Amino acid sequence: MSFATCLLCRECGTTYPTEALYSCEVCFGPLGVAYDLESARGVVTHESIADGPNSIWRYGALLPDPGERPVDLGAGWTPLRRATRLAEVLGVDELWLKDDTRNPTGSFKDRVVSVALSSARRLGFTTAACASTGNLATSVAAHAAFIGWPSVTIIPADLEKSKIAMAAIFGGTVLGVEGSYDDVNRLCVELVAEHPDWAFANINLRAYYAEGSKTLAFEIAEQLGWRTPDQVVVPVASGSQLTKIAKGFGEFIELGLVEGRAPVLFGAQATGCSPVATAFAAGADFITPQRPNTIARSLAIGNPADGPYVLDELRRNGGDCGSVPDDEILECIGLLAQTEGVFAETAGGVTIASLRQMLRRGTINPRKSIVAIISGHGLKTLDAVVDTAVVTSTIKPSLEEAEAALRSHQLVAAS
Ligand SMILES: [Zn+2]
């Protein structure tokens, strides 16, 4: 059973029943989901969690009520891998990768979509929709196909071809908008008003959707043997993931399920779309929107909905926010692949490059434990690397040419 009790305005604290609401009727602030943690204490235990499925739904007691049963395509329970070779290159003692490339559609978005569509089905919606930079569209289309719902996913028309294909293959309607993600989002807000019976995962279902990201924190803590890491590096697009990771660690601490304190959270952005990093560096508590221009398309949100909340979280325990150029993003996709055998999409390159940058400026402590969130699979952004990740040599099918090529790459000694 779920211990969710109500929707709560994140600005003024007004409460509402857990229905199809997404903004406060008093102040128009965004809504979150509140839980009766008092009653959950002692009921939600290590054992009760371990008895659950190997998906995010092992934490169902701390997620919104999914109704009769969750829409569970198998999101979550992804590996937390010790990254010793990358740690050595970066000069840190304890580095872990939360490998969310291993979700059903290859990104962490499966966590939030599973929760959003479960709530949508409970609330009587029958069509799944979203505004997306690519990964969310894929996940919404896949989960909708899984439960036999139509889907309408809306993306910028110039996204990576591989991401468009991944969204379209599930058979829903994919609208490509000639404009940026922020244009897509504005359009979708208008569509919600016209089609109140459509469940836009990240708009009118946003309060429920966002809760799915808490499971990253829950899994990290459980997989570390019920303890919190010291530091977590999180890619920042809308900023929802980072704020909910903070909420997840907070709930586990409040329930007495983990040892340790809340980790220090660090953001990661591409310089070509770095509204949060820019505001953080300037000491501002508001976000100045930017026009994105980066290969990290999944993070290219120029006006992030959760931006101010991310700034609060980063400042709470002495965090920081990286801002890395595209060439370093590509370099770090390679670094991660070549040291750990993990192929990440551009957002993963942003995370690793930001981690390196914040180590260099001394805001991340190399002697304390670090978890880096790798949020999506490299196959999603092949376009970004196909020109640089190429064959080493092209040769005729002859032993002589093969040996000559291997000599030129120092794989065999010159004779
Ligand atoms: Zn309010």
mmCIF file of C-alpha atoms in Angstrom, residues 9-368:
data_model
loop_
_atom_site.group_PDB
_atom_site.id
_atom_site.type_symbol
_atom_site.label_atom_id
_atom_site.label_comp_id
_atom_site.label_asym_id
_atom_site.label_seq_id
_atom_site.Cartn_x
_atom_site.Cartn_y
_atom_site.Cartn_z
ATOM 1 C CA CYS A 9 1.732 23.072 -2.856
ATOM 2 C CA ARG A 10 5.509 23.462 -2.891
ATOM 3 C CA GLU A 11 5.124 27.234 -2.457
ATOM 4 C CA CYS A 12 2.294 27.900 0.019
ATOM 5 C CA GLY A 13 1.688 24.464 1.548
ATOM 6 C CA THR A 14 -2.010 24.207 0.643
ATOM 7 C CA THR A 15 -3.067 20.535 0.468
ATOM 8 C CA TYR A 16 -5.302 18.781 -2.049
ATOM 9 C CA PRO A 17 -6.538 15.207 -2.507
ATOM 10 C CA THR A 18 -4.399 12.957 -4.743
ATOM 11 C CA GLU A 19 -6.444 13.686 -7.849
ATOM 12 C CA ALA A 20 -5.769 15.052 -11.323
ATOM 13 C CA LEU A 21 -4.344 18.393 -10.196
ATOM 14 C CA TYR A 22 -1.034 19.933 -11.078
ATOM 15 C CA SER A 23 -0.957 23.485 -9.813
ATOM 16 C CA CYS A 24 -2.105 25.205 -6.663
ATOM 17 C CA GLU A 25 -5.494 26.901 -6.902
ATOM 18 C CA VAL A 26 -4.368 29.507 -4.362
ATOM 19 C CA CYS A 27 -0.945 30.587 -5.664
ATOM 20 C CA PHE A 28 -0.478 28.615 -8.945
ATOM 21 C CA GLY A 29 2.628 26.996 -7.426
ATOM 22 C CA PRO A 30 3.635 23.441 -8.418
ATOM 23 C CA LEU A 31 2.286 20.518 -6.389
ATOM 24 C CA GLY A 32 4.227 17.670 -4.802
ATOM 25 C CA VAL A 33 3.112 14.434 -3.142
ATOM 26 C CA ALA A 34 3.163 14.174 0.663
ATOM 27 C CA TYR A 35 3.361 10.942 2.688
ATOM 28 C CA ASP A 36 2.406 9.834 6.158
ATOM 29 C CA LEU A 37 5.950 8.868 7.144
ATOM 30 C CA GLU A 38 4.906 8.567 10.798
ATOM 31 C CA SER A 39 2.666 5.619 9.920
ATOM 32 C CA ALA A 40 5.234 4.195 7.477
ATOM 33 C CA ARG A 41 7.908 3.999 10.177
ATOM 34 C CA GLY A 42 8.400 0.399 11.212
ATOM 35 C CA VAL A 43 6.089 -0.830 8.429
ATOM 36 C CA VAL A 44 8.409 0.056 5.540
ATOM 37 C CA THR A 45 11.510 -1.924 6.525
ATOM 38 C CA HIS A 46 14.605 -3.347 4.841
ATOM 39 C CA GLU A 47 12.805 -6.669 4.724
ATOM 40 C CA SER A 48 9.512 -5.354 3.322
ATOM 41 C CA ILE A 49 11.435 -3.568 0.578
ATOM 42 C CA ALA A 50 13.627 -6.581 -0.225
ATOM 43 C CA ASP A 51 10.460 -8.706 -0.555
ATOM 44 C CA GLY A 52 9.234 -6.454 -3.373
ATOM 45 C CA PRO A 53 9.843 -6.792 -7.118
ATOM 46 C CA ASN A 54 13.168 -5.996 -8.802
ATOM 47 C CA SER A 55 11.825 -2.700 -10.106
ATOM 48 C CA ILE A 56 11.010 0.731 -8.689
ATOM 49 C CA TRP A 57 7.835 -0.800 -7.257
ATOM 50 C CA ARG A 58 9.801 -2.412 -4.409
ATOM 51 C CA TYR A 59 9.439 1.138 -2.990
ATOM 52 C CA GLY A 60 5.725 1.318 -3.806
ATOM 53 C CA ALA A 61 4.873 2.299 -0.208
ATOM 54 C CA LEU A 62 6.770 5.563 -0.785
ATOM 55 C CA LEU A 63 5.352 6.254 -4.254
ATOM 56 C CA PRO A 64 1.918 7.560 -5.304
ATOM 57 C CA ASP A 65 -0.914 5.008 -5.201
ATOM 58 C CA PRO A 66 -0.810 3.085 -8.512
ATOM 59 C CA GLY A 67 -4.378 1.845 -8.144
ATOM 60 C CA GLU A 68 -5.053 -1.851 -8.717
ATOM 61 C CA ARG A 69 -1.540 -2.514 -10.026
ATOM 62 C CA PRO A 70 1.356 -0.428 -11.297
ATOM 63 C CA VAL A 71 2.264 0.028 -14.958
ATOM 64 C CA ASP A 72 5.498 -1.907 -14.531
ATOM 65 C CA LEU A 73 7.651 -2.431 -17.610
ATOM 66 C CA GLY A 74 10.577 -3.150 -15.293
ATOM 67 C CA ALA A 75 11.946 0.332 -14.637
ATOM 68 C CA GLY A 76 14.614 0.654 -11.989
ATOM 69 C CA TRP A 77 16.725 -1.675 -9.845
ATOM 70 C CA THR A 78 19.587 -0.856 -12.188
ATOM 71 C CA PRO A 79 23.185 -1.675 -11.215
ATOM 72 C CA LEU A 80 25.220 0.521 -8.892
ATOM 73 C CA ARG A 81 28.732 -0.280 -10.102
ATOM 74 C CA ARG A 82 32.024 0.477 -8.363
ATOM 75 C CA ALA A 83 34.106 2.358 -10.935
ATOM 76 C CA THR A 84 37.694 1.650 -9.885
ATOM 77 C CA ARG A 85 39.411 2.379 -13.190
ATOM 78 C CA LEU A 86 37.642 5.689 -13.735
ATOM 79 C CA ALA A 87 38.262 6.555 -10.068
ATOM 80 C CA GLU A 88 41.979 6.060 -10.638
ATOM 81 C CA VAL A 89 41.982 8.368 -13.681
ATOM 82 C CA LEU A 90 40.057 11.030 -11.753
ATOM 83 C CA GLY A 91 42.142 10.586 -8.588
ATOM 84 C CA VAL A 92 39.260 9.732 -6.250
ATOM 85 C CA ASP A 93 38.956 7.043 -3.590
ATOM 86 C CA GLU A 94 35.411 5.726 -3.975
ATOM 87 C CA LEU A 95 33.382 6.244 -7.134
ATOM 88 C CA TRP A 96 30.136 4.523 -8.059
ATOM 89 C CA LEU A 97 28.102 4.700 -11.250
ATOM 90 C CA LYS A 98 24.326 4.457 -11.014
ATOM 91 C CA ASP A 99 23.903 2.804 -14.399
ATOM 92 C CA ASP A 100 20.457 3.906 -15.550
ATOM 93 C CA THR A 101 21.306 3.020 -19.146
ATOM 94 C CA ARG A 102 19.922 -0.372 -18.120
ATOM 95 C CA ASN A 103 16.268 0.643 -17.949
ATOM 96 C CA PRO A 104 13.656 -0.830 -20.347
ATOM 97 C CA THR A 105 13.967 2.038 -22.855
ATOM 98 C CA GLY A 106 17.532 2.946 -21.937
ATOM 99 C CA SER A 107 17.023 5.970 -19.694
ATOM 100 C CA PHE A 108 15.970 6.964 -16.178
ATOM 101 C CA LYS A 109 12.734 8.334 -17.662
ATOM 102 C CA ASP A 110 11.208 4.864 -17.309
ATOM 103 C CA ARG A 111 11.128 5.472 -13.553
ATOM 104 C CA VAL A 112 9.025 8.623 -13.781
ATOM 105 C CA VAL A 113 6.798 7.363 -16.598
ATOM 106 C CA SER A 114 5.977 4.148 -14.742
ATOM 107 C CA VAL A 115 4.750 6.236 -11.797
ATOM 108 C CA ALA A 116 2.972 8.843 -13.962
ATOM 109 C CA LEU A 117 1.040 6.325 -16.051
ATOM 110 C CA SER A 118 0.128 4.240 -12.999
ATOM 111 C CA SER A 119 -1.417 7.349 -11.440
ATOM 112 C CA ALA A 120 -2.974 8.296 -14.787
ATOM 113 C CA ARG A 121 -4.691 4.915 -15.056
ATOM 114 C CA ARG A 122 -5.920 5.143 -11.454
ATOM 115 C CA LEU A 123 -7.339 8.610 -12.193
ATOM 116 C CA GLY A 124 -9.212 7.442 -15.299
ATOM 117 C CA PHE A 125 -7.072 8.896 -18.081
ATOM 118 C CA THR A 126 -6.871 6.854 -21.284
ATOM 119 C CA THR A 127 -4.264 8.624 -23.472
ATOM 120 C CA ALA A 128 -0.590 9.106 -22.608
ATOM 121 C CA ALA A 129 1.228 12.249 -23.722
ATOM 122 C CA CYS A 130 4.294 14.360 -22.964
ATOM 123 C CA ALA A 131 6.564 17.231 -23.978
ATOM 124 C CA SER A 132 10.000 15.739 -24.464
ATOM 125 C CA THR A 133 13.635 16.209 -25.452
ATOM 126 C CA GLY A 134 13.535 12.573 -26.650
ATOM 127 C CA ASN A 135 14.008 10.098 -23.808
ATOM 128 C CA LEU A 136 10.676 10.855 -22.181
ATOM 129 C CA ALA A 137 8.840 10.446 -25.508
ATOM 130 C CA THR A 138 10.388 7.011 -25.957
ATOM 131 C CA SER A 139 9.455 5.939 -22.471
ATOM 132 C CA VAL A 140 5.880 7.279 -22.670
ATOM 133 C CA ALA A 141 5.341 5.616 -26.060
ATOM 134 C CA ALA A 142 6.720 2.292 -24.776
ATOM 135 C CA HIS A 143 4.695 2.252 -21.557
ATOM 136 C CA ALA A 144 1.553 3.280 -23.468
ATOM 137 C CA ALA A 145 2.095 0.429 -25.944
ATOM 138 C CA PHE A 146 2.591 -1.945 -23.008
ATOM 139 C CA ILE A 147 -0.880 -1.147 -21.602
ATOM 140 C CA GLY A 148 -2.589 -0.665 -24.964
ATOM 141 C CA TRP A 149 -3.060 3.104 -24.710
ATOM 142 C CA PRO A 150 -2.698 5.592 -27.548
ATOM 143 C CA SER A 151 0.152 8.046 -27.054
ATOM 144 C CA VAL A 152 0.905 11.559 -28.283
ATOM 145 C CA THR A 153 4.510 12.602 -27.757
ATOM 146 C CA ILE A 154 5.748 16.040 -28.745
ATOM 147 C CA ILE A 155 9.426 16.738 -29.401
ATOM 148 C CA PRO A 156 11.630 19.284 -31.193
ATOM 149 C CA ALA A 157 11.675 18.219 -34.883
ATOM 150 C CA ASP A 158 15.480 18.456 -35.139
ATOM 151 C CA LEU A 159 16.266 15.883 -32.413
ATOM 152 C CA GLU A 160 18.849 13.153 -32.954
ATOM 153 C CA LYS A 161 17.524 10.666 -35.541
ATOM 154 C CA SER A 162 18.154 7.769 -33.181
ATOM 155 C CA LYS A 163 15.938 9.369 -30.529
ATOM 156 C CA ILE A 164 13.130 10.050 -32.987
ATOM 157 C CA ALA A 165 13.271 6.446 -34.185
ATOM 158 C CA MET A 166 13.165 5.152 -30.618
ATOM 159 C CA ALA A 167 10.052 7.215 -29.888
ATOM 160 C CA ALA A 168 8.303 6.353 -33.163
ATOM 161 C CA ILE A 169 8.919 2.605 -33.135
ATOM 162 C CA PHE A 170 6.294 2.068 -30.416
ATOM 163 C CA GLY A 171 3.579 3.190 -32.796
ATOM 164 C CA GLY A 172 2.161 6.262 -31.078
ATOM 165 C CA THR A 173 1.726 9.704 -32.602
ATOM 166 C CA VAL A 174 4.986 11.694 -32.560
ATOM 167 C CA LEU A 175 4.709 15.407 -33.323
ATOM 168 C CA GLY A 176 7.954 17.133 -34.308
ATOM 169 C CA VAL A 177 7.774 20.838 -33.519
ATOM 170 C CA GLU A 178 9.902 23.334 -35.421
ATOM 171 C CA GLY A 179 11.300 25.000 -32.340
ATOM 172 C CA SER A 180 13.157 24.399 -29.065
ATOM 173 C CA TYR A 181 12.053 22.225 -26.148
ATOM 174 C CA ASP A 182 10.798 25.347 -24.421
ATOM 175 C CA ASP A 183 8.525 25.984 -27.432
ATOM 176 C CA VAL A 184 7.350 22.356 -27.214
ATOM 177 C CA ASN A 185 6.580 22.753 -23.534
ATOM 178 C CA ARG A 186 4.569 25.947 -24.061
ATOM 179 C CA LEU A 187 2.556 24.220 -26.797
ATOM 180 C CA CYS A 188 1.856 21.265 -24.532
ATOM 181 C CA VAL A 189 0.565 23.500 -21.749
ATOM 182 C CA GLU A 190 -1.955 24.859 -24.289
ATOM 183 C CA LEU A 191 -2.841 21.311 -25.373
ATOM 184 C CA VAL A 192 -3.535 20.290 -21.770
ATOM 185 C CA ALA A 193 -6.217 22.968 -21.628
ATOM 186 C CA GLU A 194 -7.778 21.661 -24.877
ATOM 187 C CA HIS A 195 -7.486 17.948 -23.982
ATOM 188 C CA PRO A 196 -7.974 17.639 -20.222
ATOM 189 C CA ASP A 197 -8.465 13.879 -20.639
ATOM 190 C CA TRP A 198 -4.898 13.389 -21.916
ATOM 191 C CA ALA A 199 -2.296 12.476 -19.319
ATOM 192 C CA PHE A 200 0.764 14.599 -20.103
ATOM 193 C CA ALA A 201 3.286 12.786 -17.912
ATOM 194 C CA ASN A 202 5.414 15.849 -17.182
ATOM 195 C CA ILE A 203 2.676 18.499 -17.198
ATOM 196 C CA ASN A 204 -0.721 17.649 -15.723
ATOM 197 C CA LEU A 205 0.656 14.438 -14.114
ATOM 198 C CA ARG A 206 3.883 16.154 -13.048
ATOM 199 C CA ALA A 207 3.351 15.865 -9.291
ATOM 200 C CA TYR A 208 3.135 12.066 -9.615
ATOM 201 C CA TYR A 209 5.692 11.727 -12.403
ATOM 202 C CA ALA A 210 8.406 13.535 -10.456
ATOM 203 C CA GLU A 211 8.126 11.086 -7.542
ATOM 204 C CA GLY A 212 9.632 8.328 -9.707
ATOM 205 C CA SER A 213 13.052 9.986 -9.481
ATOM 206 C CA LYS A 214 13.162 9.375 -5.721
ATOM 207 C CA THR A 215 13.771 5.704 -6.500
ATOM 208 C CA LEU A 216 17.289 6.610 -7.678
ATOM 209 C CA ALA A 217 18.089 7.689 -4.111
ATOM 210 C CA PHE A 218 16.311 4.673 -2.603
ATOM 211 C CA GLU A 219 18.246 2.232 -4.796
ATOM 212 C CA ILE A 220 21.609 3.915 -4.237
ATOM 213 C CA ALA A 221 21.101 3.720 -0.465
ATOM 214 C CA GLU A 222 19.912 0.103 -0.523
ATOM 215 C CA GLN A 223 22.660 -1.002 -2.924
ATOM 216 C CA LEU A 224 25.324 0.616 -0.746
ATOM 217 C CA GLY A 225 24.123 -1.596 2.111
ATOM 218 C CA TRP A 226 21.622 0.855 3.598
ATOM 219 C CA ARG A 227 23.891 3.852 3.841
ATOM 220 C CA THR A 228 24.024 7.223 2.133
ATOM 221 C CA PRO A 229 26.937 8.221 -0.112
ATOM 222 C CA ASP A 230 28.771 11.459 0.732
ATOM 223 C CA GLN A 231 28.316 13.116 -2.671
ATOM 224 C CA VAL A 232 26.043 12.583 -5.701
ATOM 225 C CA VAL A 233 26.489 14.157 -9.158
ATOM 226 C CA VAL A 234 23.204 14.561 -11.043
ATOM 227 C CA PRO A 235 22.602 15.819 -14.604
ATOM 228 C CA VAL A 236 20.223 18.796 -14.627
ATOM 229 C CA ALA A 237 17.583 19.397 -17.306
ATOM 230 C CA SER A 238 14.259 20.496 -15.728
ATOM 231 C CA GLY A 239 15.946 19.912 -12.377
ATOM 232 C CA SER A 240 13.203 17.597 -11.156
ATOM 233 C CA GLN A 241 15.516 14.586 -10.863
ATOM 234 C CA LEU A 242 17.941 16.371 -8.530
ATOM 235 C CA THR A 243 15.259 17.725 -6.213
ATOM 236 C CA LYS A 244 13.561 14.332 -5.965
ATOM 237 C CA ILE A 245 16.835 12.529 -5.280
ATOM 238 C CA ALA A 246 17.190 14.902 -2.326
ATOM 239 C CA LYS A 247 13.622 14.110 -1.261
ATOM 240 C CA GLY A 248 14.264 10.365 -1.540
ATOM 241 C CA PHE A 249 17.342 10.418 0.695
ATOM 242 C CA GLY A 250 15.428 12.633 3.133
ATOM 243 C CA GLU A 251 12.538 10.165 3.385
ATOM 244 C CA PHE A 252 14.854 7.190 3.961
ATOM 245 C CA ILE A 253 16.681 9.127 6.697
ATOM 246 C CA GLU A 254 13.403 10.171 8.307
ATOM 247 C CA LEU A 255 12.216 6.555 8.285
ATOM 248 C CA GLY A 256 15.466 5.410 9.887
ATOM 249 C CA LEU A 257 16.194 3.088 6.947
ATOM 250 C CA VAL A 258 19.734 4.351 6.327
ATOM 251 C CA GLU A 259 22.841 5.331 8.222
ATOM 252 C CA GLY A 260 24.590 8.574 7.420
ATOM 253 C CA ARG A 261 23.594 12.087 6.544
ATOM 254 C CA ALA A 262 21.964 13.477 3.425
ATOM 255 C CA PRO A 263 24.591 13.523 0.665
ATOM 256 C CA VAL A 264 25.872 16.752 -0.835
ATOM 257 C CA LEU A 265 24.261 17.086 -4.268
ATOM 258 C CA PHE A 266 26.086 18.423 -7.328
ATOM 259 C CA GLY A 267 24.495 19.449 -10.620
ATOM 260 C CA ALA A 268 25.873 18.842 -14.106
ATOM 261 C CA GLN A 269 25.037 20.942 -17.158
ATOM 262 C CA ALA A 270 26.375 21.568 -20.663
ATOM 263 C CA THR A 271 27.767 25.066 -21.119
ATOM 264 C CA GLY A 272 25.525 25.404 -24.184
ATOM 265 C CA CYS A 273 22.496 25.170 -21.886
ATOM 266 C CA SER A 274 23.527 26.044 -18.356
ATOM 267 C CA PRO A 275 20.844 28.240 -16.782
ATOM 268 C CA VAL A 276 21.218 26.547 -13.376
ATOM 269 C CA ALA A 277 25.037 26.531 -13.354
ATOM 270 C CA THR A 278 25.040 30.198 -14.394
ATOM 271 C CA ALA A 279 22.581 31.232 -11.667
ATOM 272 C CA PHE A 280 24.467 29.169 -9.090
ATOM 273 C CA ALA A 281 27.808 30.762 -9.991
ATOM 274 C CA ALA A 282 26.263 34.240 -9.881
ATOM 275 C CA GLY A 283 24.723 33.623 -6.460
ATOM 276 C CA ALA A 284 21.259 34.289 -7.915
ATOM 277 C CA ASP A 285 18.149 32.615 -6.543
ATOM 278 C CA PHE A 286 16.253 32.871 -9.829
ATOM 279 C CA ILE A 287 16.919 31.436 -13.288
ATOM 280 C CA THR A 288 17.549 33.539 -16.379
ATOM 281 C CA PRO A 289 16.277 31.464 -19.354
ATOM 282 C CA GLN A 290 18.776 30.551 -22.088
ATOM 283 C CA ARG A 291 18.475 29.503 -25.735
ATOM 284 C CA PRO A 292 20.081 26.031 -25.810
ATOM 285 C CA ASN A 293 22.951 25.206 -28.149
ATOM 286 C CA THR A 294 24.610 21.938 -27.150
ATOM 287 C CA ILE A 295 24.962 18.318 -28.286
ATOM 288 C CA ALA A 296 23.481 17.310 -24.917
ATOM 289 C CA ARG A 297 19.955 17.572 -26.249
ATOM 290 C CA SER A 298 18.355 15.595 -23.422
ATOM 291 C CA LEU A 299 19.487 18.341 -21.018
ATOM 292 C CA ALA A 300 18.660 21.237 -23.355
ATOM 293 C CA ILE A 301 15.952 22.937 -21.313
ATOM 294 C CA GLY A 302 16.597 26.666 -21.302
ATOM 295 C CA ASN A 303 13.916 27.515 -18.754
ATOM 296 C CA PRO A 304 13.973 24.650 -16.211
ATOM 297 C CA ALA A 305 10.756 24.272 -14.200
ATOM 298 C CA ASP A 306 12.565 23.156 -11.048
ATOM 299 C CA GLY A 307 15.523 25.537 -11.441
ATOM 300 C CA PRO A 308 15.012 27.593 -8.255
ATOM 301 C CA TYR A 309 14.458 24.420 -6.191
ATOM 302 C CA VAL A 310 17.698 22.977 -7.587
ATOM 303 C CA LEU A 311 19.563 26.114 -6.491
ATOM 304 C CA ASP A 312 18.159 25.623 -2.965
ATOM 305 C CA GLU A 313 19.252 21.965 -2.892
ATOM 306 C CA LEU A 314 22.742 22.716 -4.217
ATOM 307 C CA ARG A 315 23.240 25.368 -1.541
ATOM 308 C CA ARG A 316 21.754 23.369 1.315
ATOM 309 C CA ASN A 317 24.879 21.277 2.015
ATOM 310 C CA GLY A 318 27.615 23.053 0.060
ATOM 311 C CA GLY A 319 27.111 21.633 -3.449
ATOM 312 C CA ASP A 320 28.111 23.068 -6.806
ATOM 313 C CA CYS A 321 27.076 22.856 -10.459
ATOM 314 C CA GLY A 322 29.361 21.961 -13.359
ATOM 315 C CA SER A 323 29.140 23.564 -16.796
ATOM 316 C CA VAL A 324 31.070 21.728 -19.512
ATOM 317 C CA PRO A 325 31.638 22.417 -23.233
ATOM 318 C CA ASP A 326 30.631 19.956 -25.952
ATOM 319 C CA ASP A 327 34.193 18.771 -26.694
ATOM 320 C CA GLU A 328 34.621 17.711 -23.060
ATOM 321 C CA ILE A 329 31.227 15.972 -23.142
ATOM 322 C CA LEU A 330 32.375 13.854 -26.095
ATOM 323 C CA GLU A 331 35.774 13.233 -24.501
ATOM 324 C CA CYS A 332 34.130 12.015 -21.294
ATOM 325 C CA ILE A 333 31.678 9.718 -23.109
ATOM 326 C CA GLY A 334 34.869 8.069 -24.409
ATOM 327 C CA LEU A 335 36.587 8.165 -21.015
ATOM 328 C CA LEU A 336 33.656 6.423 -19.334
ATOM 329 C CA ALA A 337 33.403 3.810 -22.088
ATOM 330 C CA GLN A 338 37.150 3.127 -22.126
ATOM 331 C CA THR A 339 37.587 2.842 -18.356
ATOM 332 C CA GLU A 340 34.353 1.173 -17.299
ATOM 333 C CA GLY A 341 32.733 -0.415 -20.348
ATOM 334 C CA VAL A 342 29.656 1.801 -19.981
ATOM 335 C CA PHE A 343 28.342 3.580 -23.079
ATOM 336 C CA ALA A 344 26.416 6.678 -22.020
ATOM 337 C CA GLU A 345 24.463 9.188 -24.016
ATOM 338 C CA THR A 346 25.603 12.819 -24.076
ATOM 339 C CA ALA A 347 24.049 13.513 -20.641
ATOM 340 C CA GLY A 348 26.418 10.895 -19.158
ATOM 341 C CA GLY A 349 29.329 12.754 -20.734
ATOM 342 C CA VAL A 350 28.038 15.917 -19.069
ATOM 343 C CA THR A 351 27.946 14.159 -15.690
ATOM 344 C CA ILE A 352 31.485 12.763 -15.905
ATOM 345 C CA ALA A 353 32.972 15.983 -17.339
ATOM 346 C CA SER A 354 31.229 18.012 -14.608
ATOM 347 C CA LEU A 355 32.501 15.629 -11.934
ATOM 348 C CA ARG A 356 36.048 16.141 -13.234
ATOM 349 C CA GLN A 357 35.578 19.916 -13.369
ATOM 350 C CA MET A 358 34.269 20.143 -9.800
ATOM 351 C CA LEU A 359 37.105 17.902 -8.535
ATOM 352 C CA ARG A 360 39.579 20.284 -10.188
ATOM 353 C CA ARG A 361 38.084 23.325 -8.508
ATOM 354 C CA GLY A 362 37.927 21.552 -5.192
ATOM 355 C CA THR A 363 34.193 21.579 -4.533
ATOM 356 C CA ILE A 364 33.912 17.765 -4.753
ATOM 357 C CA ASN A 365 36.030 15.992 -2.138
ATOM 358 C CA PRO A 366 38.087 13.171 -3.737
ATOM 359 C CA ARG A 367 38.555 11.415 -0.371
ATOM 360 C CA LYS A 368 34.820 11.014 0.197
#
